[in-house]
Amino acid sequence: MALETLLVEREGPVGVVTLNRPKALNALSRTLLTELSGVIAALAADDEVRAVVIVGAGDRAFAAGADISELNTLDPAGAKRHAESAQAIFEALERMGKPSIAAVHGYCLGGGCELAMACTLRIASETAQFGQPEIDLGLMPGFGGSQRLVRLVGRGRALALLLGGHRIGAEEAERIGLVNKVVPAADLRGQAMALADTLAAKAPLAVRYILDAVYTGADLALPQANELEAALFGMSVATADAKEGTRAFLEKRKAEFQGK
Ligand code: COA
């Protein structure tokens, strides 16, 4: 499939998706979101892809938000559909069953920040700037930002960012838990790929069960969440990889996981 707004590459078991509208600071247009939806489905379905890295093209931005020129023309019903559609795409990314890493440089604003938050982990270059500036457009986030930001950094910090609309640098983003790690600009891609390779080498079914336990469990009361964990733990024990992992430990050798 020829893509207009994304580049998709494979580096071993890692799928690398580049948001590729650098002249518009990789703003998330409808076309980009539609293409992203198809790419996520394809990466999710490909068993040889064990982890995904998302980056922004150019030297200025991961993504500077939803495309404001398109937002400008929406009526209320259309805006609701637009939000629901983008939310479904980001949920598909979050629930792909394999880890995704946002490798963030430059502006990571609005929908760009919402996309990064839908990834499993975030690595930021020292140059990265995060924010939810919708309030300064007289708007609010619509791609899950008012919900994922609260879950990642807590209600007080999320409200300060959502209502303030200001930008924060990479170090503050790390301090409040919005990003997992800050690295020098020149190391961003290398470190994101190294982390993706590390995750790609883990037992994929155990990875899937952990993601399911964390994301599904977050929406349940603790007793039900623990029940879910026990059920998934039982499933993890039933895998060939669990037999191999425990046997390899006892035999003092490195485990060879097969994804079974
Ligand atoms: N949607 C559409 N186009 C965008 C965009 C967005 N979210 N963000 C940037 N662009 C475009 C600009 O219109 C400009 O296009 P042009 O060269 O055709 O005029 C280009 O990207 C470069 O942006 P520009 O504003 O000229 O760069 P800057 O260095 O002066 O400012 C930002 C950078 C990120 C501070 C500024 O672009 C900005 O505030 N963007 C919007 C951020 C936002 O509110 N996001 C939430 C959207 S809901």
CSV table of N, CA and C in Angstrom, one decimal, residues 86-242:
chain,number,residue,atom,x,y,z
A,86,ALA,N,-10.3,8.8,16.0
A,86,ALA,CA,-8.9,8.9,16.5
A,86,ALA,C,-8.7,8.1,17.8
A,87,GLN,N,-9.7,8.2,18.7
A,87,GLN,CA,-9.6,7.4,19.9
A,87,GLN,C,-9.5,5.9,19.6
A,88,ALA,N,-10.3,5.5,18.7
A,88,ALA,CA,-10.3,4.0,18.4
A,88,ALA,C,-9.0,3.6,17.8
A,89,ILE,N,-8.3,4.5,17.0
A,89,ILE,CA,-7.0,4.2,16.4
A,89,ILE,C,-6.0,4.1,17.5
A,90,PHE,N,-6.0,5.1,18.4
A,90,PHE,CA,-5.0,5.1,19.5
A,90,PHE,C,-5.2,3.9,20.4
A,91,GLU,N,-6.5,3.5,20.6
A,91,GLU,CA,-6.8,2.3,21.5
A,91,GLU,C,-6.2,1.1,20.8
A,92,ALA,N,-6.4,1.0,19.5
A,92,ALA,CA,-5.9,-0.2,18.7
A,92,ALA,C,-4.3,-0.2,18.9
A,93,LEU,N,-3.7,0.9,18.9
A,93,LEU,CA,-2.2,1.0,19.1
A,93,LEU,C,-1.9,0.5,20.5
A,94,GLU,N,-2.6,1.0,21.5
A,94,GLU,CA,-2.4,0.6,22.9
A,94,GLU,C,-2.6,-0.9,23.1
A,95,ARG,N,-3.6,-1.4,22.4
A,95,ARG,CA,-4.0,-2.8,22.7
A,95,ARG,C,-3.6,-3.7,21.6
A,96,MET,N,-2.5,-3.4,20.9
A,96,MET,CA,-1.9,-4.2,19.8
A,96,MET,C,-1.4,-5.5,20.3
A,97,GLY,N,-1.2,-5.6,21.6
A,97,GLY,CA,-0.6,-6.9,22.2
A,97,GLY,C,0.9,-7.0,22.0
A,98,LYS,N,1.5,-5.9,21.6
A,98,LYS,CA,3.0,-5.9,21.5
A,98,LYS,C,3.4,-4.5,21.9
A,99,PRO,N,4.6,-4.3,22.4
A,99,PRO,CA,5.0,-3.0,22.9
A,99,PRO,C,5.3,-2.0,21.8
A,100,SER,N,4.9,-0.7,22.1
A,100,SER,CA,5.2,0.4,21.2
A,100,SER,C,6.0,1.4,21.9
A,101,ILE,N,6.9,2.1,21.3
A,101,ILE,CA,7.8,3.1,21.9
A,101,ILE,C,7.7,4.4,21.1
A,102,ALA,N,7.3,5.5,21.7
A,102,ALA,CA,7.3,6.8,21.0
A,102,ALA,C,8.7,7.3,21.3
A,103,ALA,N,9.5,7.6,20.2
A,103,ALA,CA,10.8,8.2,20.3
A,103,ALA,C,10.6,9.7,19.9
A,104,VAL,N,10.6,10.5,20.9
A,104,VAL,CA,10.1,11.9,20.8
A,104,VAL,C,11.2,12.9,20.7
A,105,HIS,N,11.2,13.7,19.7
A,105,HIS,CA,12.1,14.9,19.6
A,105,HIS,C,11.3,16.1,19.2
A,106,GLY,N,11.7,17.3,19.6
A,106,GLY,CA,11.0,18.5,19.3
A,106,GLY,C,9.6,18.6,19.8
A,107,TYR,N,8.7,19.2,19.1
A,107,TYR,CA,7.4,19.4,19.6
A,107,TYR,C,6.6,18.1,19.7
A,108,CYS,N,6.0,17.9,20.8
A,108,CYS,CA,5.1,16.8,21.0
A,108,CYS,C,3.8,17.3,21.7
A,109,LEU,N,2.9,17.9,20.9
A,109,LEU,CA,1.9,18.7,21.4
A,109,LEU,C,0.5,18.1,21.0
A,110,GLY,N,-0.5,18.4,21.8
A,110,GLY,CA,-1.9,18.1,21.5
A,110,GLY,C,-2.0,16.6,21.1
A,111,GLY,N,-2.5,16.4,19.9
A,111,GLY,CA,-2.7,15.0,19.4
A,111,GLY,C,-1.3,14.3,19.3
A,112,GLY,N,-0.2,15.0,19.1
A,112,GLY,CA,1.1,14.3,19.1
A,112,GLY,C,1.4,13.7,20.5
A,113,CYS,N,1.1,14.5,21.5
A,113,CYS,CA,1.3,14.0,22.9
A,113,CYS,C,0.3,12.9,23.2
A,114,GLU,N,-0.9,13.0,22.6
A,114,GLU,CA,-1.9,11.9,22.9
A,114,GLU,C,-1.5,10.6,22.2
A,115,LEU,N,-0.9,10.8,21.0
A,115,LEU,CA,-0.3,9.6,20.3
A,115,LEU,C,0.8,9.0,21.1
A,116,ALA,N,1.7,9.8,21.6
A,116,ALA,CA,2.8,9.3,22.4
A,116,ALA,C,2.3,8.6,23.7
A,117,MET,N,1.3,9.2,24.3
A,117,MET,CA,0.8,8.6,25.5
A,117,MET,C,0.1,7.2,25.2
A,118,ALA,N,-0.4,7.0,24.0
A,118,ALA,CA,-1.0,5.7,23.7
A,118,ALA,C,0.0,4.6,23.4
A,119,CYS,N,1.3,5.1,23.3
A,119,CYS,CA,2.4,4.1,23.1
A,119,CYS,C,2.7,3.5,24.5
A,120,THR,N,3.3,2.3,24.5
A,120,THR,CA,3.6,1.6,25.8
A,120,THR,C,4.6,2.4,26.6
A,121,LEU,N,5.6,2.9,25.9
A,121,LEU,CA,6.7,3.6,26.6
A,121,LEU,C,7.1,4.8,25.7
A,122,ARG,N,7.7,5.8,26.4
A,122,ARG,CA,8.1,7.1,25.7
A,122,ARG,C,9.6,7.3,26.0
A,123,ILE,N,10.4,7.5,25.0
A,123,ILE,CA,11.8,8.0,25.2
A,123,ILE,C,11.8,9.4,24.5
A,124,ALA,N,12.4,10.3,25.2
A,124,ALA,CA,12.5,11.7,24.7
A,124,ALA,C,13.9,12.2,24.5
A,125,SER,N,14.1,12.9,23.4
A,125,SER,CA,15.4,13.6,23.3
A,125,SER,C,15.3,14.8,24.2
A,126,GLU,N,16.5,15.3,24.6
A,126,GLU,CA,16.6,16.5,25.4
A,126,GLU,C,15.8,17.7,24.8
A,127,THR,N,15.6,17.7,23.5
A,127,THR,CA,15.0,18.8,22.8
A,127,THR,C,13.5,18.7,22.9
A,128,ALA,N,12.9,17.6,23.4
A,128,ALA,CA,11.5,17.4,23.3
A,128,ALA,C,10.7,18.4,24.1
A,129,GLN,N,9.6,18.8,23.6
A,129,GLN,CA,8.7,19.7,24.4
A,129,GLN,C,7.3,19.1,24.3
A,130,PHE,N,6.7,19.0,25.5
A,130,PHE,CA,5.4,18.3,25.6
A,130,PHE,C,4.3,19.3,26.0
A,131,GLY,N,3.1,19.1,25.6
A,131,GLY,CA,2.0,20.0,26.1
A,131,GLY,C,0.7,19.6,25.4
A,132,GLN,N,-0.4,20.1,26.1
A,132,GLN,CA,-1.7,19.9,25.5
A,132,GLN,C,-2.3,21.4,25.4
A,133,PRO,N,-1.9,22.0,24.2
A,133,PRO,CA,-2.2,23.4,24.0
A,133,PRO,C,-3.7,23.7,23.5
A,134,GLU,N,-4.5,22.7,23.5
A,134,GLU,CA,-5.8,22.9,22.9
A,134,GLU,C,-6.6,24.0,23.6
A,135,ILE,N,-6.4,24.2,24.9
A,135,ILE,CA,-7.1,25.2,25.6
A,135,ILE,C,-6.9,26.6,25.0
A,136,ASP,N,-5.7,26.8,24.4
A,136,ASP,CA,-5.4,28.1,23.8
A,136,ASP,C,-6.0,28.3,22.4
A,137,LEU,N,-6.6,27.2,21.9
A,137,LEU,CA,-7.4,27.3,20.7
A,137,LEU,C,-8.9,27.4,21.0
A,138,GLY,N,-9.2,27.4,22.3
A,138,GLY,CA,-10.6,27.4,22.8
A,138,GLY,C,-11.2,26.0,22.7
A,139,LEU,N,-10.3,25.0,22.7
A,139,LEU,CA,-10.7,23.6,22.6
A,139,LEU,C,-10.3,22.8,23.8
A,140,MET,N,-10.5,21.5,23.7
A,140,MET,CA,-10.0,20.6,24.6
A,140,MET,C,-9.4,19.4,23.9
A,141,PRO,N,-8.6,18.5,24.5
A,141,PRO,CA,-8.1,17.3,23.8
A,141,PRO,C,-9.3,16.4,23.4
A,142,GLY,N,-9.2,15.7,22.3
A,142,GLY,CA,-10.2,14.8,21.9
A,142,GLY,C,-9.7,13.5,21.5
A,143,PHE,N,-8.4,13.3,21.6
A,143,PHE,CA,-7.8,12.0,21.2
A,143,PHE,C,-7.4,11.2,22.4
A,144,GLY,N,-8.1,11.3,23.5
A,144,GLY,CA,-7.8,10.6,24.7
A,144,GLY,C,-6.9,11.3,25.7
A,145,GLY,N,-6.5,12.5,25.4
A,145,GLY,CA,-5.5,13.2,26.2
A,145,GLY,C,-6.0,13.5,27.6
A,146,SER,N,-7.2,13.9,27.8
A,146,SER,CA,-7.7,14.2,29.1
A,146,SER,C,-7.8,13.0,30.0
A,147,GLN,N,-7.8,11.8,29.4
A,147,GLN,CA,-7.9,10.6,30.2
A,147,GLN,C,-6.5,9.9,30.4
A,148,ARG,N,-5.7,9.8,29.3
A,148,ARG,CA,-4.4,9.1,29.5
A,148,ARG,C,-3.4,10.0,30.3
A,149,LEU,N,-3.5,11.3,30.1
A,149,LEU,CA,-2.6,12.2,30.9
A,149,LEU,C,-2.8,12.0,32.4
A,150,VAL,N,-4.1,12.0,32.8
A,150,VAL,CA,-4.4,11.8,34.2
A,150,VAL,C,-3.9,10.4,34.7
A,151,ARG,N,-4.0,9.4,33.9
A,151,ARG,CA,-3.6,8.1,34.3
A,151,ARG,C,-2.0,8.0,34.4
A,152,LEU,N,-1.4,8.8,33.5
A,152,LEU,CA,0.1,8.7,33.5
A,152,LEU,C,0.7,9.6,34.6
A,153,VAL,N,0.2,10.8,34.8
A,153,VAL,CA,1.0,11.7,35.7
A,153,VAL,C,0.1,12.1,36.9
A,154,GLY,N,-1.1,11.7,37.0
A,154,GLY,CA,-1.9,12.0,38.2
A,154,GLY,C,-2.8,13.2,37.8
A,155,ARG,N,-3.9,13.4,38.6
A,155,ARG,CA,-4.9,14.4,38.3
A,155,ARG,C,-4.4,15.8,38.4
A,156,GLY,N,-3.6,16.1,39.5
A,156,GLY,CA,-3.2,17.5,39.7
A,156,GLY,C,-2.3,17.9,38.6
A,157,ARG,N,-1.3,17.1,38.2
A,157,ARG,CA,-0.3,17.5,37.2
A,157,ARG,C,-1.0,17.6,35.8
A,158,ALA,N,-2.0,16.6,35.6
A,158,ALA,CA,-2.7,16.6,34.3
A,158,ALA,C,-3.5,17.9,34.2
A,159,LEU,N,-4.2,18.2,35.2
A,159,LEU,CA,-5.1,19.4,35.2
A,159,LEU,C,-4.2,20.7,34.9
A,160,ALA,N,-3.1,20.8,35.6
A,160,ALA,CA,-2.2,21.9,35.3
A,160,ALA,C,-1.8,22.0,33.9
A,161,LEU,N,-1.5,20.9,33.2
A,161,LEU,CA,-1.1,20.9,31.8
A,161,LEU,C,-2.3,21.2,30.9
A,162,LEU,N,-3.4,20.5,31.2
A,162,LEU,CA,-4.6,20.7,30.3
A,162,LEU,C,-5.2,22.1,30.4
A,163,LEU,N,-5.2,22.7,31.6
A,163,LEU,CA,-5.8,24.0,31.7
A,163,LEU,C,-4.8,25.1,31.4
A,164,GLY,N,-3.5,24.8,31.7
A,164,GLY,CA,-2.4,25.8,31.4
A,164,GLY,C,-2.1,25.9,29.9
A,165,GLY,N,-2.1,24.8,29.2
A,165,GLY,CA,-1.8,24.8,27.8
A,165,GLY,C,-0.3,25.1,27.5
A,166,HIS,N,0.5,25.2,28.6
A,166,HIS,CA,1.9,25.5,28.4
A,166,HIS,C,2.7,24.3,28.0
A,167,ARG,N,4.0,24.5,27.6
A,167,ARG,CA,4.8,23.4,27.2
A,167,ARG,C,5.8,23.1,28.3
A,168,ILE,N,6.2,21.8,28.5
A,168,ILE,CA,7.2,21.4,29.4
A,168,ILE,C,8.3,20.7,28.7
A,169,GLY,N,9.5,20.8,29.2
A,169,GLY,CA,10.7,20.2,28.6
A,169,GLY,C,10.8,18.7,28.9
A,170,ALA,N,11.8,18.1,28.3
A,170,ALA,CA,11.9,16.7,28.5
A,170,ALA,C,12.2,16.3,29.9
A,171,GLU,N,13.0,17.1,30.6
A,171,GLU,CA,13.4,16.7,32.0
A,171,GLU,C,12.2,16.7,32.9
A,172,GLU,N,11.4,17.8,32.7
A,172,GLU,CA,10.2,17.8,33.6
A,172,GLU,C,9.2,16.7,33.2
A,173,ALA,N,9.1,16.4,31.9
A,173,ALA,CA,8.2,15.3,31.5
A,173,ALA,C,8.7,14.0,32.1
A,174,GLU,N,10.0,13.8,32.2
A,174,GLU,CA,10.5,12.6,32.9
A,174,GLU,C,10.2,12.6,34.4
A,175,ARG,N,10.4,13.8,35.0
A,175,ARG,CA,10.2,13.9,36.4
A,175,ARG,C,8.7,13.6,36.8
A,176,ILE,N,7.8,14.0,36.0
A,176,ILE,CA,6.4,13.7,36.3
A,176,ILE,C,5.9,12.4,35.8
A,177,GLY,N,6.7,11.7,35.1
A,177,GLY,CA,6.3,10.3,34.7
A,177,GLY,C,5.7,10.3,33.3
A,178,LEU,N,5.7,11.4,32.6
A,178,LEU,CA,5.1,11.4,31.2
A,178,LEU,C,6.1,10.7,30.2
A,179,VAL,N,7.4,10.8,30.5
A,179,VAL,CA,8.3,10.0,29.6
A,179,VAL,C,9.1,9.1,30.6
A,180,ASN,N,9.6,8.0,30.0
A,180,ASN,CA,10.3,7.0,30.7
A,180,ASN,C,11.8,7.3,30.9
A,181,LYS,N,12.3,8.0,29.8
A,181,LYS,CA,13.8,8.3,29.8
A,181,LYS,C,14.1,9.4,28.9
A,182,VAL,N,15.0,10.2,29.3
A,182,VAL,CA,15.5,11.3,28.4
A,182,VAL,C,16.9,11.0,27.9
A,183,VAL,N,17.2,11.2,26.6
A,183,VAL,CA,18.5,10.8,26.1
A,183,VAL,C,19.0,12.0,25.2
A,184,PRO,N,20.3,12.1,25.0
A,184,PRO,CA,20.8,13.1,24.1
A,184,PRO,C,20.2,13.0,22.7
A,185,ALA,N,20.0,14.1,22.0
A,185,ALA,CA,19.3,14.1,20.7
A,185,ALA,C,19.9,13.1,19.8
A,186,ALA,N,21.2,13.0,19.7
A,186,ALA,CA,21.9,12.2,18.8
A,186,ALA,C,21.7,10.7,19.1
A,187,ASP,N,21.3,10.4,20.3
A,187,ASP,CA,21.1,8.9,20.7
A,187,ASP,C,19.6,8.5,20.6
A,188,LEU,N,18.7,9.4,20.3
A,188,LEU,CA,17.3,9.0,20.4
A,188,LEU,C,16.9,7.8,19.7
A,189,ARG,N,17.2,7.8,18.4
A,189,ARG,CA,16.7,6.6,17.6
A,189,ARG,C,17.5,5.3,18.0
A,190,GLY,N,18.8,5.5,18.3
A,190,GLY,CA,19.5,4.3,18.7
A,190,GLY,C,19.0,3.7,20.0
A,191,GLN,N,18.7,4.6,20.9
A,191,GLN,CA,18.3,4.1,22.2
A,191,GLN,C,16.8,3.5,22.1
A,192,ALA,N,16.0,4.1,21.3
A,192,ALA,CA,14.6,3.6,21.1
A,192,ALA,C,14.7,2.2,20.4
A,193,MET,N,15.6,2.1,19.4
A,193,MET,CA,15.7,0.8,18.8
A,193,MET,C,16.3,-0.3,19.7
A,194,ALA,N,17.3,0.1,20.5
A,194,ALA,CA,17.8,-0.8,21.5
A,194,ALA,C,16.8,-1.3,22.5
A,195,LEU,N,16.0,-0.4,22.9
A,195,LEU,CA,14.9,-0.8,23.9
A,195,LEU,C,13.9,-1.7,23.1
A,196,ALA,N,13.5,-1.3,21.9
A,196,ALA,CA,12.6,-2.1,21.2
A,196,ALA,C,13.2,-3.5,20.9
A,197,ASP,N,14.5,-3.6,20.6
A,197,ASP,CA,15.1,-5.0,20.4
A,197,ASP,C,15.0,-5.8,21.7
A,198,THR,N,15.3,-5.1,22.8
A,198,THR,CA,15.3,-5.8,24.1
A,198,THR,C,13.9,-6.4,24.4
A,199,LEU,N,12.8,-5.5,24.1
A,199,LEU,CA,11.5,-6.0,24.4
A,199,LEU,C,11.1,-7.1,23.4
A,200,ALA,N,11.6,-6.9,22.1
A,200,ALA,CA,11.2,-7.9,21.1
A,200,ALA,C,11.8,-9.3,21.4
A,201,ALA,N,12.8,-9.3,22.2
A,201,ALA,CA,13.5,-10.6,22.5
A,201,ALA,C,12.7,-11.3,23.7
A,202,LYS,N,11.8,-10.7,24.4
A,202,LYS,CA,11.1,-11.3,25.5
A,202,LYS,C,10.1,-12.3,24.9
A,203,ALA,N,9.6,-13.1,25.8
A,203,ALA,CA,8.6,-14.1,25.4
A,203,ALA,C,7.3,-13.3,25.0
A,204,PRO,N,6.9,-13.4,23.7
A,204,PRO,CA,5.8,-12.5,23.2
A,204,PRO,C,4.5,-12.8,23.9
A,205,LEU,N,4.2,-14.0,24.3
A,205,LEU,CA,2.9,-14.3,24.9
A,205,LEU,C,2.9,-13.6,26.3
A,206,ALA,N,4.0,-13.8,27.0
A,206,ALA,CA,4.0,-13.1,28.4
A,206,ALA,C,3.9,-11.6,28.2
A,207,VAL,N,4.6,-11.1,27.2
A,207,VAL,CA,4.5,-9.6,27.0
A,207,VAL,C,3.0,-9.2,26.7
A,208,ARG,N,2.3,-10.0,25.9
A,208,ARG,CA,0.9,-9.8,25.6
A,208,ARG,C,0.1,-9.8,26.9
A,209,TYR,N,0.3,-10.8,27.7
A,209,TYR,CA,-0.5,-11.0,28.9
A,209,TYR,C,-0.2,-9.8,29.9
A,210,ILE,N,1.0,-9.4,30.0
A,210,ILE,CA,1.3,-8.3,30.9
A,210,ILE,C,0.6,-7.0,30.4
A,211,LEU,N,0.7,-6.8,29.1
A,211,LEU,CA,0.0,-5.6,28.6
A,211,LEU,C,-1.5,-5.7,28.9
A,212,ASP,N,-2.1,-6.9,28.7
A,212,ASP,CA,-3.5,-7.0,28.9
A,212,ASP,C,-3.8,-6.8,30.4
A,213,ALA,N,-3.0,-7.4,31.3
A,213,ALA,CA,-3.2,-7.2,32.7
A,213,ALA,C,-3.2,-5.8,33.1
A,214,VAL,N,-2.2,-5.0,32.6
A,214,VAL,CA,-2.1,-3.6,33.0
A,214,VAL,C,-3.2,-2.8,32.4
A,215,TYR,N,-3.5,-2.9,31.1
A,215,TYR,CA,-4.5,-2.0,30.5
A,215,TYR,C,-5.9,-2.4,30.9
A,216,THR,N,-6.2,-3.7,30.9
A,216,THR,CA,-7.6,-4.1,31.2
A,216,THR,C,-7.8,-3.9,32.7
A,217,GLY,N,-6.7,-4.3,33.5
A,217,GLY,CA,-6.8,-4.2,34.9
A,217,GLY,C,-7.0,-2.8,35.5
A,218,ALA,N,-6.5,-1.8,34.7
A,218,ALA,CA,-6.6,-0.4,35.2
A,218,ALA,C,-8.0,0.0,35.3
A,219,ASP,N,-8.9,-0.6,34.5
A,219,ASP,CA,-10.3,-0.2,34.5
A,219,ASP,C,-11.2,-1.0,35.4
A,220,LEU,N,-10.6,-1.9,36.2
A,220,LEU,CA,-11.3,-2.8,37.1
A,220,LEU,C,-11.0,-2.5,38.5
A,221,ALA,N,-12.0,-2.9,39.4
A,221,ALA,CA,-11.7,-2.8,40.8
A,221,ALA,C,-10.6,-3.9,41.2
A,222,LEU,N,-9.8,-3.6,42.2
A,222,LEU,CA,-8.7,-4.5,42.5
A,222,LEU,C,-9.0,-6.0,42.6
A,223,PRO,N,-10.1,-6.4,43.3
A,223,PRO,CA,-10.3,-7.8,43.3
A,223,PRO,C,-10.5,-8.4,41.9
A,224,GLN,N,-11.3,-7.7,41.0
A,224,GLN,CA,-11.5,-8.2,39.7
A,224,GLN,C,-10.2,-8.2,38.9
A,225,ALA,N,-9.4,-7.1,39.1
A,225,ALA,CA,-8.1,-7.0,38.4
A,225,ALA,C,-7.2,-8.1,38.8
A,226,ASN,N,-7.2,-8.4,40.1
A,226,ASN,CA,-6.3,-9.5,40.5
A,226,ASN,C,-6.8,-10.9,40.0
A,227,GLU,N,-8.1,-11.0,39.8
A,227,GLU,CA,-8.7,-12.2,39.2
A,227,GLU,C,-8.2,-12.4,37.8
A,228,LEU,N,-8.2,-11.2,37.1
A,228,LEU,CA,-7.7,-11.2,35.7
A,228,LEU,C,-6.2,-11.6,35.7
A,229,GLU,N,-5.4,-11.0,36.6
A,229,GLU,CA,-4.0,-11.3,36.7
A,229,GLU,C,-3.8,-12.8,36.9
A,230,ALA,N,-4.6,-13.4,37.8
A,230,ALA,CA,-4.4,-14.8,38.1
A,230,ALA,C,-4.7,-15.7,36.8
A,231,ALA,N,-5.8,-15.3,36.1
A,231,ALA,CA,-6.2,-16.0,34.9
A,231,ALA,C,-5.0,-15.9,33.8
A,232,LEU,N,-4.5,-14.7,33.7
A,232,LEU,CA,-3.5,-14.5,32.7
A,232,LEU,C,-2.2,-15.2,33.1
A,233,PHE,N,-1.9,-15.2,34.4
A,233,PHE,CA,-0.7,-15.9,35.0
A,233,PHE,C,-0.8,-17.4,34.6
A,234,GLY,N,-2.1,-17.9,34.8
A,234,GLY,CA,-2.3,-19.3,34.5
A,234,GLY,C,-2.0,-19.6,33.0
A,235,MET,N,-2.5,-18.7,32.1
A,235,MET,CA,-2.2,-18.8,30.7
A,235,MET,C,-0.7,-18.7,30.4
A,236,SER,N,0.0,-17.8,31.1
A,236,SER,CA,1.4,-17.7,30.8
A,236,SER,C,2.2,-19.0,31.2
A,237,VAL,N,1.7,-19.6,32.3
A,237,VAL,CA,2.4,-20.9,32.7
A,237,VAL,C,2.2,-22.0,31.7
A,238,ALA,N,1.0,-21.9,31.0
A,238,ALA,CA,0.7,-22.9,30.0
A,238,ALA,C,1.5,-22.8,28.7
A,239,THR,N,2.3,-21.8,28.6
A,239,THR,CA,3.0,-21.6,27.3
A,239,THR,C,4.3,-22.4,27.3
A,240,ALA,N,4.7,-22.8,26.1
A,240,ALA,CA,6.0,-23.5,25.9
A,240,ALA,C,7.2,-22.6,26.3
A,241,ASP,N,7.0,-21.3,26.1
A,241,ASP,CA,8.1,-20.3,26.5
A,241,ASP,C,8.3,-20.3,28.0
A,242,ALA,N,7.2,-20.5,28.8
A,242,ALA,CA,7.4,-20.5,30.2
A,242,ALA,C,8.2,-21.8,30.6
